Short mmCIF file of C-alpha atoms in Angstrom, two decimals:
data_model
loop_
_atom_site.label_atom_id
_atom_site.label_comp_id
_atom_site.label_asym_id
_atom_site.label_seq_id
_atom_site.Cartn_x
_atom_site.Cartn_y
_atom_site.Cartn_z
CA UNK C 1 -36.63 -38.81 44.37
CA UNK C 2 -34.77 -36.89 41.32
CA UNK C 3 -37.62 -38.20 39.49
CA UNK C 4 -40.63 -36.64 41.31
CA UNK C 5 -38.30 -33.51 41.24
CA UNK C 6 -38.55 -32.96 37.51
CA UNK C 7 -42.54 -34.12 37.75
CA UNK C 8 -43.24 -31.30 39.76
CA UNK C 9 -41.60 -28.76 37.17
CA UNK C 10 -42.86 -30.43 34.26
CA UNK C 11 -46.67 -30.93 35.19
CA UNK C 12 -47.63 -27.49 33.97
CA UNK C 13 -46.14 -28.60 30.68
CA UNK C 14 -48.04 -30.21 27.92
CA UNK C 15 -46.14 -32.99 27.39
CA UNK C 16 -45.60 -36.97 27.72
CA UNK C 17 -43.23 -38.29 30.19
CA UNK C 18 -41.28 -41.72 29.61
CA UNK C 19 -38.99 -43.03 31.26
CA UNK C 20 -36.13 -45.15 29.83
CA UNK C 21 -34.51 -47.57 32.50
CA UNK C 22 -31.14 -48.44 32.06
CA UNK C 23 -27.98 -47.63 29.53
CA UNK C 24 -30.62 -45.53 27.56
CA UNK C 25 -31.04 -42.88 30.22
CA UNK C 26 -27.67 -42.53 31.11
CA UNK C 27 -27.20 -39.01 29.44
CA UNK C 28 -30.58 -37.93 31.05
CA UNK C 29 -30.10 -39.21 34.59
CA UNK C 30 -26.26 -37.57 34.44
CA UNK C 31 -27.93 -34.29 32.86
CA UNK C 32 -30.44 -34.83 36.24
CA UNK C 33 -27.19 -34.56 38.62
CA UNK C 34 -26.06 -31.47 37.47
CA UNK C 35 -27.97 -28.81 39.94
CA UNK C 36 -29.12 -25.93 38.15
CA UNK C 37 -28.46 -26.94 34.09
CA UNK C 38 -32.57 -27.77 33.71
CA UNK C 39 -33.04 -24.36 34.33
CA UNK C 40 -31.11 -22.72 31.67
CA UNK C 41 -33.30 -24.30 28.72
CA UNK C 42 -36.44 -22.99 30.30
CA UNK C 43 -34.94 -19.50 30.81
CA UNK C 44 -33.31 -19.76 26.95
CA UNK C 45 -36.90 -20.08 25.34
CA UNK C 46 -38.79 -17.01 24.58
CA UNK C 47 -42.06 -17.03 26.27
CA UNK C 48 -45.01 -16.11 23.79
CA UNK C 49 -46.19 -13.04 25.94
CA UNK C 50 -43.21 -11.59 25.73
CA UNK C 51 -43.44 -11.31 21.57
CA UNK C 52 -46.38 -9.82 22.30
CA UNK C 53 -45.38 -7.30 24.47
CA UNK C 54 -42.56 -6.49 21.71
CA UNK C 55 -44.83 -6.08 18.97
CA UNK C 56 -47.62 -3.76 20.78
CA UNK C 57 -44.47 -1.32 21.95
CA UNK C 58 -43.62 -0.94 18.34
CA UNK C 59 -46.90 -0.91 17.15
CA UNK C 60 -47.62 2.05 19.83
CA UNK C 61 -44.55 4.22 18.86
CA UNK C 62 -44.48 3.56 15.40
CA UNK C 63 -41.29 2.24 15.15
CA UNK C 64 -38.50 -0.01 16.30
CA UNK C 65 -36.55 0.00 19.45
CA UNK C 66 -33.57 0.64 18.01
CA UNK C 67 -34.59 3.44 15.89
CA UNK C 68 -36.36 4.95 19.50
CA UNK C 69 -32.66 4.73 21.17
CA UNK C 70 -30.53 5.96 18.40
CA UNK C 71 -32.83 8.24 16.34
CA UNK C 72 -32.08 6.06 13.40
CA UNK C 73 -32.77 3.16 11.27
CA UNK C 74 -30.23 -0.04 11.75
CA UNK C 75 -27.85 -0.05 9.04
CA UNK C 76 -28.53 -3.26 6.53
CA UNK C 77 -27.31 -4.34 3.87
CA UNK C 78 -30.95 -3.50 2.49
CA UNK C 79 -31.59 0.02 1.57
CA UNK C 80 -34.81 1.27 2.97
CA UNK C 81 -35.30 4.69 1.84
CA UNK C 82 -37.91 5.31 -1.34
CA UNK C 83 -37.11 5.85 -4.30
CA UNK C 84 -37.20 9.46 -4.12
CA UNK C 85 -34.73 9.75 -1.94
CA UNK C 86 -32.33 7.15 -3.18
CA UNK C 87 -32.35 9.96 -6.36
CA UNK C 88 -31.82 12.35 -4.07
CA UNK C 89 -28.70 10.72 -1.95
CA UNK C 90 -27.60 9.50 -5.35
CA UNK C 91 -26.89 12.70 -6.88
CA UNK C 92 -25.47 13.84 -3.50
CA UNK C 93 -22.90 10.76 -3.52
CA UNK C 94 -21.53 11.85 -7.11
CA UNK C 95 -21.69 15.22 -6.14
CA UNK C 96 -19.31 15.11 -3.29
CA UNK C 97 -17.23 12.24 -5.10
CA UNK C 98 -16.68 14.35 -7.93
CA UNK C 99 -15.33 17.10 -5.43
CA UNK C 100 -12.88 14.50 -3.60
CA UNK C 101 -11.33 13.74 -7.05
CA UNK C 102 -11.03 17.43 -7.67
CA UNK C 103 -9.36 17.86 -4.78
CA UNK C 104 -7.20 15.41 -5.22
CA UNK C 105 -5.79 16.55 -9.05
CA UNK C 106 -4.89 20.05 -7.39
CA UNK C 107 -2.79 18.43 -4.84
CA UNK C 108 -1.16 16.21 -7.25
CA UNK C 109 -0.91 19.07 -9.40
CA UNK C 110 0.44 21.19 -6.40
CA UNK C 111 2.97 18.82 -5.92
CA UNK C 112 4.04 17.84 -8.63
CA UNK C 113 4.69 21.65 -10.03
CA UNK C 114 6.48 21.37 -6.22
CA UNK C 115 8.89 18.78 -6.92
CA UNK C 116 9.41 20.17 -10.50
CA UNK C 117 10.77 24.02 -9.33
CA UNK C 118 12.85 21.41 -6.54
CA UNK C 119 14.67 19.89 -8.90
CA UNK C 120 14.94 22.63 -11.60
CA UNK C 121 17.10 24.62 -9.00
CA UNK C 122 19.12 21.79 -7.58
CA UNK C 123 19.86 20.57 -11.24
CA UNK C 124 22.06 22.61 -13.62
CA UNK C 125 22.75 21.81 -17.97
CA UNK C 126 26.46 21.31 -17.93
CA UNK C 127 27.99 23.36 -20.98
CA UNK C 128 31.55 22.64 -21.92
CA UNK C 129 33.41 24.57 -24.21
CA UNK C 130 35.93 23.57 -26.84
CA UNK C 131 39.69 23.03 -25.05
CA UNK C 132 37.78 22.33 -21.67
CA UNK C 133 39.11 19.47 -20.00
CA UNK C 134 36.46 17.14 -18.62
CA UNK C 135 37.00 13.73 -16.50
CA UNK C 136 35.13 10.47 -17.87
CA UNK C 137 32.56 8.60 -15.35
CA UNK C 138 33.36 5.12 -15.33
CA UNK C 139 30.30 2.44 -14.97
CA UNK C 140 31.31 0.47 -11.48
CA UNK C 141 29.73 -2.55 -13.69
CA UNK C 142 31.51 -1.69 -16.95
CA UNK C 143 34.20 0.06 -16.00
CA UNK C 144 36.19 -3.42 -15.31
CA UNK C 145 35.44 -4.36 -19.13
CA UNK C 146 35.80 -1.56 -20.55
CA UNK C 147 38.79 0.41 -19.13
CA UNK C 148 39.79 -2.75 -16.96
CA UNK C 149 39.56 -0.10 -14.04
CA UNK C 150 39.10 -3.19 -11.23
CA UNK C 151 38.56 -3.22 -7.18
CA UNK C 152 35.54 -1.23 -5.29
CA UNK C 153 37.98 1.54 -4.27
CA UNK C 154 38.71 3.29 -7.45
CA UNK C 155 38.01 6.41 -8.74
CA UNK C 156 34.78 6.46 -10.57
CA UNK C 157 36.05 8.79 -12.81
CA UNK C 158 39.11 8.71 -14.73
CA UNK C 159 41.60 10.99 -16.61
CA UNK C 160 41.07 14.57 -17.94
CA UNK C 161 40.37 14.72 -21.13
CA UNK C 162 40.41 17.32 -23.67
CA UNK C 163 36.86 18.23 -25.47
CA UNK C 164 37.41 18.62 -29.06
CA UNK C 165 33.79 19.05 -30.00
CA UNK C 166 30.14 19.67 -28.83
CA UNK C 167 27.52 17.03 -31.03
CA UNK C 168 24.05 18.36 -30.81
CA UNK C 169 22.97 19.30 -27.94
CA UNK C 170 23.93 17.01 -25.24
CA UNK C 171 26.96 15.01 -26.15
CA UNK C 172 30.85 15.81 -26.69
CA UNK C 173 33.00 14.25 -28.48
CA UNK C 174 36.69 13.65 -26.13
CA UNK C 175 40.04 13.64 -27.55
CA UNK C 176 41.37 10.21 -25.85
CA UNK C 177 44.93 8.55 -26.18
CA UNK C 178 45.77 6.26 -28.43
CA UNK C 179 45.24 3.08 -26.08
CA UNK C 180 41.51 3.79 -26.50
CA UNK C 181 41.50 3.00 -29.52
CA UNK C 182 38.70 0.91 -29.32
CA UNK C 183 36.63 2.76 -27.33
CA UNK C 184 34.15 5.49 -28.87
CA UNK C 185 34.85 9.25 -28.30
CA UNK C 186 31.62 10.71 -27.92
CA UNK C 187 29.95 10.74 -24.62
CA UNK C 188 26.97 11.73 -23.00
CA UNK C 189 26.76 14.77 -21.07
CA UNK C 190 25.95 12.82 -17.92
CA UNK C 191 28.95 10.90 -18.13
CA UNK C 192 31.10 13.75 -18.02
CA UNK C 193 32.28 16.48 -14.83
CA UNK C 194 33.88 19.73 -15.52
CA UNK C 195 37.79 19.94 -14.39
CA UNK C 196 39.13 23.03 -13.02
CA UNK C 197 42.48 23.52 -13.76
CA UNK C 198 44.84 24.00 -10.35
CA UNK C 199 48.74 24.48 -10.62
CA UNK C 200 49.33 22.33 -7.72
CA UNK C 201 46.83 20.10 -8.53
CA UNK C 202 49.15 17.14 -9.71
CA UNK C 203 47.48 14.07 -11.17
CA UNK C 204 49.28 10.72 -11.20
CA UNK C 205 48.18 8.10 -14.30
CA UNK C 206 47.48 4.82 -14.14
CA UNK C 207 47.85 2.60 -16.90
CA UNK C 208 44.28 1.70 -18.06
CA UNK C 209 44.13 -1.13 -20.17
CA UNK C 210 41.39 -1.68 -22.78
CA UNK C 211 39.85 -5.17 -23.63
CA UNK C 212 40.06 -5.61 -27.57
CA UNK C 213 37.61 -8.29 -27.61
CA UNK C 214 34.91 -5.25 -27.13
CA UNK C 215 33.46 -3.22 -29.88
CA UNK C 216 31.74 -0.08 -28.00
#
């Protein structure tokens, strides 16, 4: 019975039926149990007629149905304007490239001038006289070499000490006891903060010890 079934829907067909008795129609006659699956295939396969239809609704509007929804041409990878206007959008591209990058060297120019008048008032050229007493930054990785000041706690700067000299324009040379002997007495500006004298300002000295072995 399952076989006339699929007779009657294939006789409008053009096609040759055979049938394959036994283990060799097993995928068929399982395919045949399933109610409903035979009709998906015929619904999945585009009907001639209906190309036809496609192409004479095209052909009458003078173009595609996409372009008749969204009032445009479907974006390819393919460019389909002429040449004309591919000079013409060309020209247009660099035109309003070139403006981005304009615009984008005034606002780094902006800023930049910005962060410049920033930092010019936040940062001020320390100028020490002769006599002025400065204190010494120590390095928290060198400072346990150097001045064998040890431990995360302590002072990261150390002493005042006198300025004898100013050498060029950002350096001073420090007078500095005789247990640094083998240290070097000029120092860079940076390294150096201003001390303001205060009677009741009492400082208490450690002894700092200086590694020989180093040549600074």
């Amino acid at each position: 019975m399952r076989q006339r079934r699929w007779i009657e829907f294939l006789k409008d067909y053009d096609c040759e039926i055979q049938y394959e008795p036994g283990k060799a129609n097993v995928v068929a006659d399982a395919l045949s149990w399933q109610p409903g699956k035979g009709m998906i295939l015929a619904y999945l396969q585009v009907q001639p007629y209906v190309i036809d239809e496609v192409k004479g609704e095209q052909a009458s509007i003078g173009v595609t149905p996409f372009e008749a929804l969204y009032g445009r041409r479907c974006r390819l990878p393919i460019h389909w304007e002429e040449p004309g206007d591919k000079r013409i959008l060309g020209s247009e591209i660099v035109k309003e490239t070139t403006e981005k990058i304009k615009l984008v060297h005034e606002n780094l120019r902006v800023a930049r001038s910005r962060q410049k008048s920033y930092a010019d008032q936040r940062r001020s050229a320390l100028k020490f006289d002769e006599g002025d007493f400065v204190f010494l930054k120590v390095s928290p990785s060198k400072g346990t070499t150097r001045f064998r000041v040890k431990g995360k706690l302590k002072p990261r700067f150390i002493d005042p000490f006198e300025v004898l000299e100013r050498i060029g324009e950002v350096a001073y040379r420090l007078a500095l006891p005789p247990s640094f002997t083998e240290v070097h007495d000029m120092f860079y500006v940076s390294m150096l903060r201003k001390y303001v004298h205060d009677p009741t300002h009492v400082i208490e000295f450690e002894p700092l010890e200086i590694d020989k072995d180093l040549a600074t």
